[in-house]
Coordinates of C-alpha atoms and ligand atoms in Angstrom, one line a residue:
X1 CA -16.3 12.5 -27.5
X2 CA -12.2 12.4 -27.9
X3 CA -10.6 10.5 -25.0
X4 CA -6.7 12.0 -25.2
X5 CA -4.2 10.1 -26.8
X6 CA -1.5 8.2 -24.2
X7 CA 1.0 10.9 -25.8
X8 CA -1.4 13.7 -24.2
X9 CA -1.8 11.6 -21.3
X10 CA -0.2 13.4 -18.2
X11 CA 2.5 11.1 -16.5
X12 CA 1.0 11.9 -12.8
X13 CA 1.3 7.7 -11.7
X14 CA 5.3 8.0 -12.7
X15 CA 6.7 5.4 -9.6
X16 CA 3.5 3.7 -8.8
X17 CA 2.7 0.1 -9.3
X18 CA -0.7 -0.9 -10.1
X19 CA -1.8 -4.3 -10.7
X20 CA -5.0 -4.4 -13.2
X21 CA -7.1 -7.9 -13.0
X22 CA -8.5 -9.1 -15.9
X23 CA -5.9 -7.2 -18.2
X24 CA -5.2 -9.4 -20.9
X25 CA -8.9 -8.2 -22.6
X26 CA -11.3 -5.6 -22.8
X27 CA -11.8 -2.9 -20.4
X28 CA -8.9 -4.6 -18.2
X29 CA -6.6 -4.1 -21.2
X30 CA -7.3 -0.7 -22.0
X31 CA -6.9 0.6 -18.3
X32 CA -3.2 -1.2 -18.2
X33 CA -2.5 1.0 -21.3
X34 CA -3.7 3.9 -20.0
X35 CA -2.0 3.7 -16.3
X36 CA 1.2 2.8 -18.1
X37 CA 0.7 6.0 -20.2
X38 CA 0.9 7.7 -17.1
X39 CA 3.9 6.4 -15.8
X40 CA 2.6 3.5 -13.6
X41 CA 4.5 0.3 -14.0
X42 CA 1.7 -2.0 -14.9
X43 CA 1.2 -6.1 -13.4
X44 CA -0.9 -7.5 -15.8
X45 CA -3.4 -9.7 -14.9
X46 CA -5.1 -12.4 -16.7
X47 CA -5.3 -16.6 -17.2
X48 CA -4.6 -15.9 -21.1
X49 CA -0.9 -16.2 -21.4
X50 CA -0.8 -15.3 -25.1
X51 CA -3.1 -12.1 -24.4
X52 CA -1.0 -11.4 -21.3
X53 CA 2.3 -11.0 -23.7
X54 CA 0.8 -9.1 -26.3
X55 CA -0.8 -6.8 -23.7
X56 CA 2.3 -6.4 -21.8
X57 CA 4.2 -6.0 -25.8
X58 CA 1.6 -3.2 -26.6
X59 CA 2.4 -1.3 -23.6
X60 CA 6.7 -1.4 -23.4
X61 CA 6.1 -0.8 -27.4
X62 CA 4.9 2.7 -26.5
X63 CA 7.6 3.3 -23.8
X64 CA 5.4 2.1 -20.5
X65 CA 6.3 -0.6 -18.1
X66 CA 4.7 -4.0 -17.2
X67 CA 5.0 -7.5 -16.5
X68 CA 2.6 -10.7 -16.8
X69 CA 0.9 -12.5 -13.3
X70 CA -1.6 -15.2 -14.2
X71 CA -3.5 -16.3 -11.9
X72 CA -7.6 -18.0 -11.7
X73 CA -9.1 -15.7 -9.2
X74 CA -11.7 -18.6 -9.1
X75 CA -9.2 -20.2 -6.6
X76 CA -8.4 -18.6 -3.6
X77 CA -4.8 -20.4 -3.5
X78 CA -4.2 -18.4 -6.9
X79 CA -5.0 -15.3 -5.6
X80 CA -2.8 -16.0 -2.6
X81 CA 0.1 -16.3 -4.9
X82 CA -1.1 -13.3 -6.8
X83 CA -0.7 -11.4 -4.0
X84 CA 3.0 -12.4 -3.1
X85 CA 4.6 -11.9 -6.9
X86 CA 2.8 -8.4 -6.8
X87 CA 4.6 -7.7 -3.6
X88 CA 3.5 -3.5 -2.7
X89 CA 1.0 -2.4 -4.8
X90 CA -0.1 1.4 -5.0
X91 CA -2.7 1.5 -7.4
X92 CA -5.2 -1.9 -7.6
X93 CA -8.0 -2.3 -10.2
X94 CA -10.5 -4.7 -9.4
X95 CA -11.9 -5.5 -13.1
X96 CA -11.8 -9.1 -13.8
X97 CA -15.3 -10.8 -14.1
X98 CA -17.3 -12.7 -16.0
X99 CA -21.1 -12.5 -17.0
X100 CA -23.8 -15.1 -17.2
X101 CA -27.1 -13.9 -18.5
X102 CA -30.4 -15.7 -18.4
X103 CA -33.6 -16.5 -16.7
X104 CA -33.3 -17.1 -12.9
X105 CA -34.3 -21.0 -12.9
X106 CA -31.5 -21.3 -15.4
X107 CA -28.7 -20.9 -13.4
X108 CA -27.9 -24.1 -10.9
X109 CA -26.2 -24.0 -8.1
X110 CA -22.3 -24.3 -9.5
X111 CA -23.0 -21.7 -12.2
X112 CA -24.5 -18.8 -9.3
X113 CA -21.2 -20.0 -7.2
X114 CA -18.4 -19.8 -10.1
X115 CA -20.0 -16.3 -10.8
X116 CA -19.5 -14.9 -7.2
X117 CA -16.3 -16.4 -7.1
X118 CA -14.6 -14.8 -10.2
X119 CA -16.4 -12.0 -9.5
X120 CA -17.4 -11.2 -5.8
X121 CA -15.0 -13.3 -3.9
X122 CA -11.8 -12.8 -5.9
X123 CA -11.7 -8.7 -5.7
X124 CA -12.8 -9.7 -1.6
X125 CA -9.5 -11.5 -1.6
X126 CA -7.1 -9.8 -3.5
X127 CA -8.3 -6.4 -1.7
X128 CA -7.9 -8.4 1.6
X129 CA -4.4 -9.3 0.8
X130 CA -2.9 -6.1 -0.3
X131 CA -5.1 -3.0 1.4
X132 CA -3.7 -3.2 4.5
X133 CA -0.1 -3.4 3.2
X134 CA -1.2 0.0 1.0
X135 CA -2.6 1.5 4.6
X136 CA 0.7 0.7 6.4
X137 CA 2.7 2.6 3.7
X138 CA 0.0 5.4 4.5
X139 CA -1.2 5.5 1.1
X140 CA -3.5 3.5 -1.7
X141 CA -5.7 3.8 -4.4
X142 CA -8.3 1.2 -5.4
X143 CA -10.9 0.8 -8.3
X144 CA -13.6 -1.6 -8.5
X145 CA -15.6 -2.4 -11.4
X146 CA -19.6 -2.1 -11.4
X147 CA -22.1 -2.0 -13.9
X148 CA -25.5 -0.2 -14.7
X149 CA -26.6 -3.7 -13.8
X150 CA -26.1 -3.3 -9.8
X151 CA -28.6 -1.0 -10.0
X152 CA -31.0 -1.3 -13.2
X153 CA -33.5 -4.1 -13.1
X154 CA -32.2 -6.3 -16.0
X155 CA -34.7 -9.4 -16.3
X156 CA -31.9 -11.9 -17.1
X157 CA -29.3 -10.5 -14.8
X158 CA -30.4 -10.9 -11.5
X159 CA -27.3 -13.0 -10.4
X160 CA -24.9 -10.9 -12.3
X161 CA -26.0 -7.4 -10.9
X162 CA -25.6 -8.8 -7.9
X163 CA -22.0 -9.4 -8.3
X164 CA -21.8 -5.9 -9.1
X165 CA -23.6 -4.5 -6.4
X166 CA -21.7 -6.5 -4.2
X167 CA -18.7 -4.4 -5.4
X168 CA -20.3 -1.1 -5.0
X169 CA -20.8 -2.0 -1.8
X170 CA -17.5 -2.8 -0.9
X171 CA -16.4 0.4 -2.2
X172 CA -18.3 2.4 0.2
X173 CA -17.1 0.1 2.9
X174 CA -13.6 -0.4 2.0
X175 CA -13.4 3.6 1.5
X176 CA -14.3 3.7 5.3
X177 CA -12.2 1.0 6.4
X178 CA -8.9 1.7 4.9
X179 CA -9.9 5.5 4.2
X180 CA -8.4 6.6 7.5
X181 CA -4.9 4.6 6.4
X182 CA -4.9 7.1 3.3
X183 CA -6.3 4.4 0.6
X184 CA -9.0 5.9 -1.2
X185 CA -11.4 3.4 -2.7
X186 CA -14.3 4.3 -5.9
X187 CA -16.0 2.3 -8.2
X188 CA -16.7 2.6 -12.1
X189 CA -20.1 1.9 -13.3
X190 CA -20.1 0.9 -17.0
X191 CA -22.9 0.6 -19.4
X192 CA -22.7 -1.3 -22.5
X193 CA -18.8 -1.4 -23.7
X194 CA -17.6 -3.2 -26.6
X195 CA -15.3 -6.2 -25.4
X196 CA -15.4 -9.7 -26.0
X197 CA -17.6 -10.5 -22.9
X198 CA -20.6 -10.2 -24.9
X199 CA -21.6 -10.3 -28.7
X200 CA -21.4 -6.8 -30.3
X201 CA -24.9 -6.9 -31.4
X202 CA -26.3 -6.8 -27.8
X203 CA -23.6 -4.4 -26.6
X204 CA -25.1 -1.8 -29.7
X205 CA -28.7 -2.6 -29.3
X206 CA -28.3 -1.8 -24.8
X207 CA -25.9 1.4 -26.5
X208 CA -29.9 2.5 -28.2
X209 CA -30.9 2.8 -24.9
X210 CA -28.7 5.5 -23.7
X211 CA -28.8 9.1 -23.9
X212 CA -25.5 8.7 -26.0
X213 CA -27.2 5.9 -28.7
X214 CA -23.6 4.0 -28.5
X215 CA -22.1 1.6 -26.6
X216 CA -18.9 2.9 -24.8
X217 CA -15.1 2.2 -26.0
X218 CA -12.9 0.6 -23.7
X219 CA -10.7 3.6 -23.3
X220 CA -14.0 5.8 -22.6
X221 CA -13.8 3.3 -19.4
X222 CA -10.2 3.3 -18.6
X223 CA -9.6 7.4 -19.0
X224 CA -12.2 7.7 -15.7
X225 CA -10.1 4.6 -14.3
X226 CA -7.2 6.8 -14.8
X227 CA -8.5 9.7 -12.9
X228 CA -9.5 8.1 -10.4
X229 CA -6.2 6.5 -9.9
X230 CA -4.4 9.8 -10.2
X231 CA -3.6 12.9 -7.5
X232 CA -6.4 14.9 -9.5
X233 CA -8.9 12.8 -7.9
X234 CA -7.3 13.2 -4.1
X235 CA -10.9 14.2 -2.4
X236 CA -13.0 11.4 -4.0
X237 CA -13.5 8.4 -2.0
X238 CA -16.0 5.9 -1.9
X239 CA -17.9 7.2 -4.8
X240 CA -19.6 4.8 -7.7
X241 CA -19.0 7.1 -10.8
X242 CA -21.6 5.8 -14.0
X243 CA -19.7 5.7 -17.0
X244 CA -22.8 4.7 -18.9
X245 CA -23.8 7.0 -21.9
X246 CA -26.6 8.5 -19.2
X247 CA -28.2 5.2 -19.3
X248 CA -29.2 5.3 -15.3
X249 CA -30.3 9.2 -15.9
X250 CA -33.2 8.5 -17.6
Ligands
NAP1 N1 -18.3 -4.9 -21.3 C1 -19.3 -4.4 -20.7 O1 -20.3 -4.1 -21.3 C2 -19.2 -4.2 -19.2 C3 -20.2 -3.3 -18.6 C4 -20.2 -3.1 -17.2 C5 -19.2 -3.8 -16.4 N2 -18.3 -4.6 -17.0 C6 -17.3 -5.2 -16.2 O2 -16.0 -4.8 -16.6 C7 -15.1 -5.9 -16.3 C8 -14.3 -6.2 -17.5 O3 -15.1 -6.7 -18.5 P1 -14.8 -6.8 -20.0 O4 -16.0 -6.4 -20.7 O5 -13.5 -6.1 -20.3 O6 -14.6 -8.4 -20.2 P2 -13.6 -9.3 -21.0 O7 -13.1 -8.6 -22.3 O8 -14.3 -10.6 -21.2 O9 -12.4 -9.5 -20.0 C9 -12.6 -10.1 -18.8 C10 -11.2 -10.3 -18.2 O10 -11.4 -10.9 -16.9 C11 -10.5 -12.0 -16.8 N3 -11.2 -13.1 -16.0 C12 -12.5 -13.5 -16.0 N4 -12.6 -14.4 -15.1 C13 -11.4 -14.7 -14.5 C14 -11.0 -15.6 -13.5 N5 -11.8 -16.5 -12.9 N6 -9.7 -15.5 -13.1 C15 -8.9 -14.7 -13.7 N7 -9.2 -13.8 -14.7 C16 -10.5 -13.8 -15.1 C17 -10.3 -12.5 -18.2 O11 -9.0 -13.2 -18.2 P3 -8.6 -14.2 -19.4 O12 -9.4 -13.9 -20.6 O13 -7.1 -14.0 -19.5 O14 -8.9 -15.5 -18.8 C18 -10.2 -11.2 -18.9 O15 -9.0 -10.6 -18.9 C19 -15.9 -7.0 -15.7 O16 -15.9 -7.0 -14.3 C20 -17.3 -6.7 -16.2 O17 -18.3 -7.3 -15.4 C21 -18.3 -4.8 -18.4

């Protein structure tokens, strides 16, 4: 498959501002690139100061716009501030999170509650603060980030699926909350993408398992990010799109 270039890439977020958690690596990164590419002014997101710069240099070096907010979305005073430097945000991506793999008795009672804060908490908080200001300006787009894993049994993922299906969730009930405001809320639902978040051998061997027999690129992620951020996707709402290779087909 050919994902188009950000040259080819239609500039139909031109005026928007979207803030991307999580942008300084990975799938984050690639989805600021692409919603720069078309035309959004990009907040990137991240604790990584040095990969915030460079992310927010790769983007103004190929004529987009963006600026750096760190924040640790593991502390709900952080993601307070986060919500008062981005100021009115059109366009917000849920994607931060981090992964913890293993059998259930190995994961105490700090680990389970560090997971569900970066990952469940933090997108409960940041939508909290800037939905409604989104639905008072009549209109809103947000994106979430699940995995095959909220819905595939994975044997040493119980805890981290359910951080995922905690945000499918919220997708269908944040489309109906804030859907009648005019902010239209989907999820993403990866399989196995190459990023640092886990060793490339394991995201190749899960990429076997697919009808595909790869693992996905970031950008493979980011290009349905960017339809669903754009006008062209104006009648989907609360929707959980699998971006996974056909893993969850078979
Ligand atoms: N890769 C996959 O196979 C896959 C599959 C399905 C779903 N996903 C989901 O896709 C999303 C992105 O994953 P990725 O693979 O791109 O991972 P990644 O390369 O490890 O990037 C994770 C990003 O999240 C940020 N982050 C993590 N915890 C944070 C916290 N407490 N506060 C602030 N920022 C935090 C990191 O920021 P810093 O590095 O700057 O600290 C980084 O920018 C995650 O939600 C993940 O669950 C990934």
């Amino acid at each position: 498959m050919t994902v188009r270039s950000d040259i080819e890439t239609g500039r139909d977020l031109t005026g928007k501002i979207a803030l991307v958690t999580g942008a300084t690596s990975g799938i984050g990164r690639a989805v600021a690139k692409r919603l720069a590419a078309q035309g959004a002014t990009v907040l990137v997101h991240g604790r990584d100061v040095n990969r915030g710069v460079q992310a927010i240099e790769e983007i103004q070096l190929t004529g987009g716009s963006a600026r750096f907010l760190p924040a640790d979305l593991s502390d709900p005073g952080a993601i307070a501030g986060l919500v008062e430097e981005a100021g009115a945000v059109d366009i917000l991506v849920n994607n931060a999170g981090t992964v913890w793999f293993g059998p259930t008795p190995g994961l105490d009672a700090a680990g389970f509650d560090h997971l569900f804060s970066a990952n469940v908490r933090a997108a409960y908080l940041l939508t909290a603060g800037i939905a409604p200001g989104m639905g008072a300006r009549g209109s809103g787009v947000i994106v979430n980030l699940g995995s095959i894993a909220a819905s595939g049994g994975f044997a040493a993922g119980a805890a981290y699926g359910a951080t995922k299906a905690a945000l499918e969730s919220f997708t269908r009930a944040w489309a109906a909350e804030f859907g009648p405001l005019g902010v239209r809320v989907n999820s993403v639902a990866p399989g196995p993408v190459l990023t640092p978040i886990q060793p490339a051998e394991e995201s190749n061997a899960l990429g076997q398992s697919t009808i595909l027999k790869r693992p996905a690129r970031p950008e493979e992620i980011a290009a349905v990010i960017g339809f669903l951020a754009s006008p062209d996707a104006g009648y989907m709402t609360g929707a959980t799109v699998a971006v996974d290779g056909g893993y969850l087909a078979l």
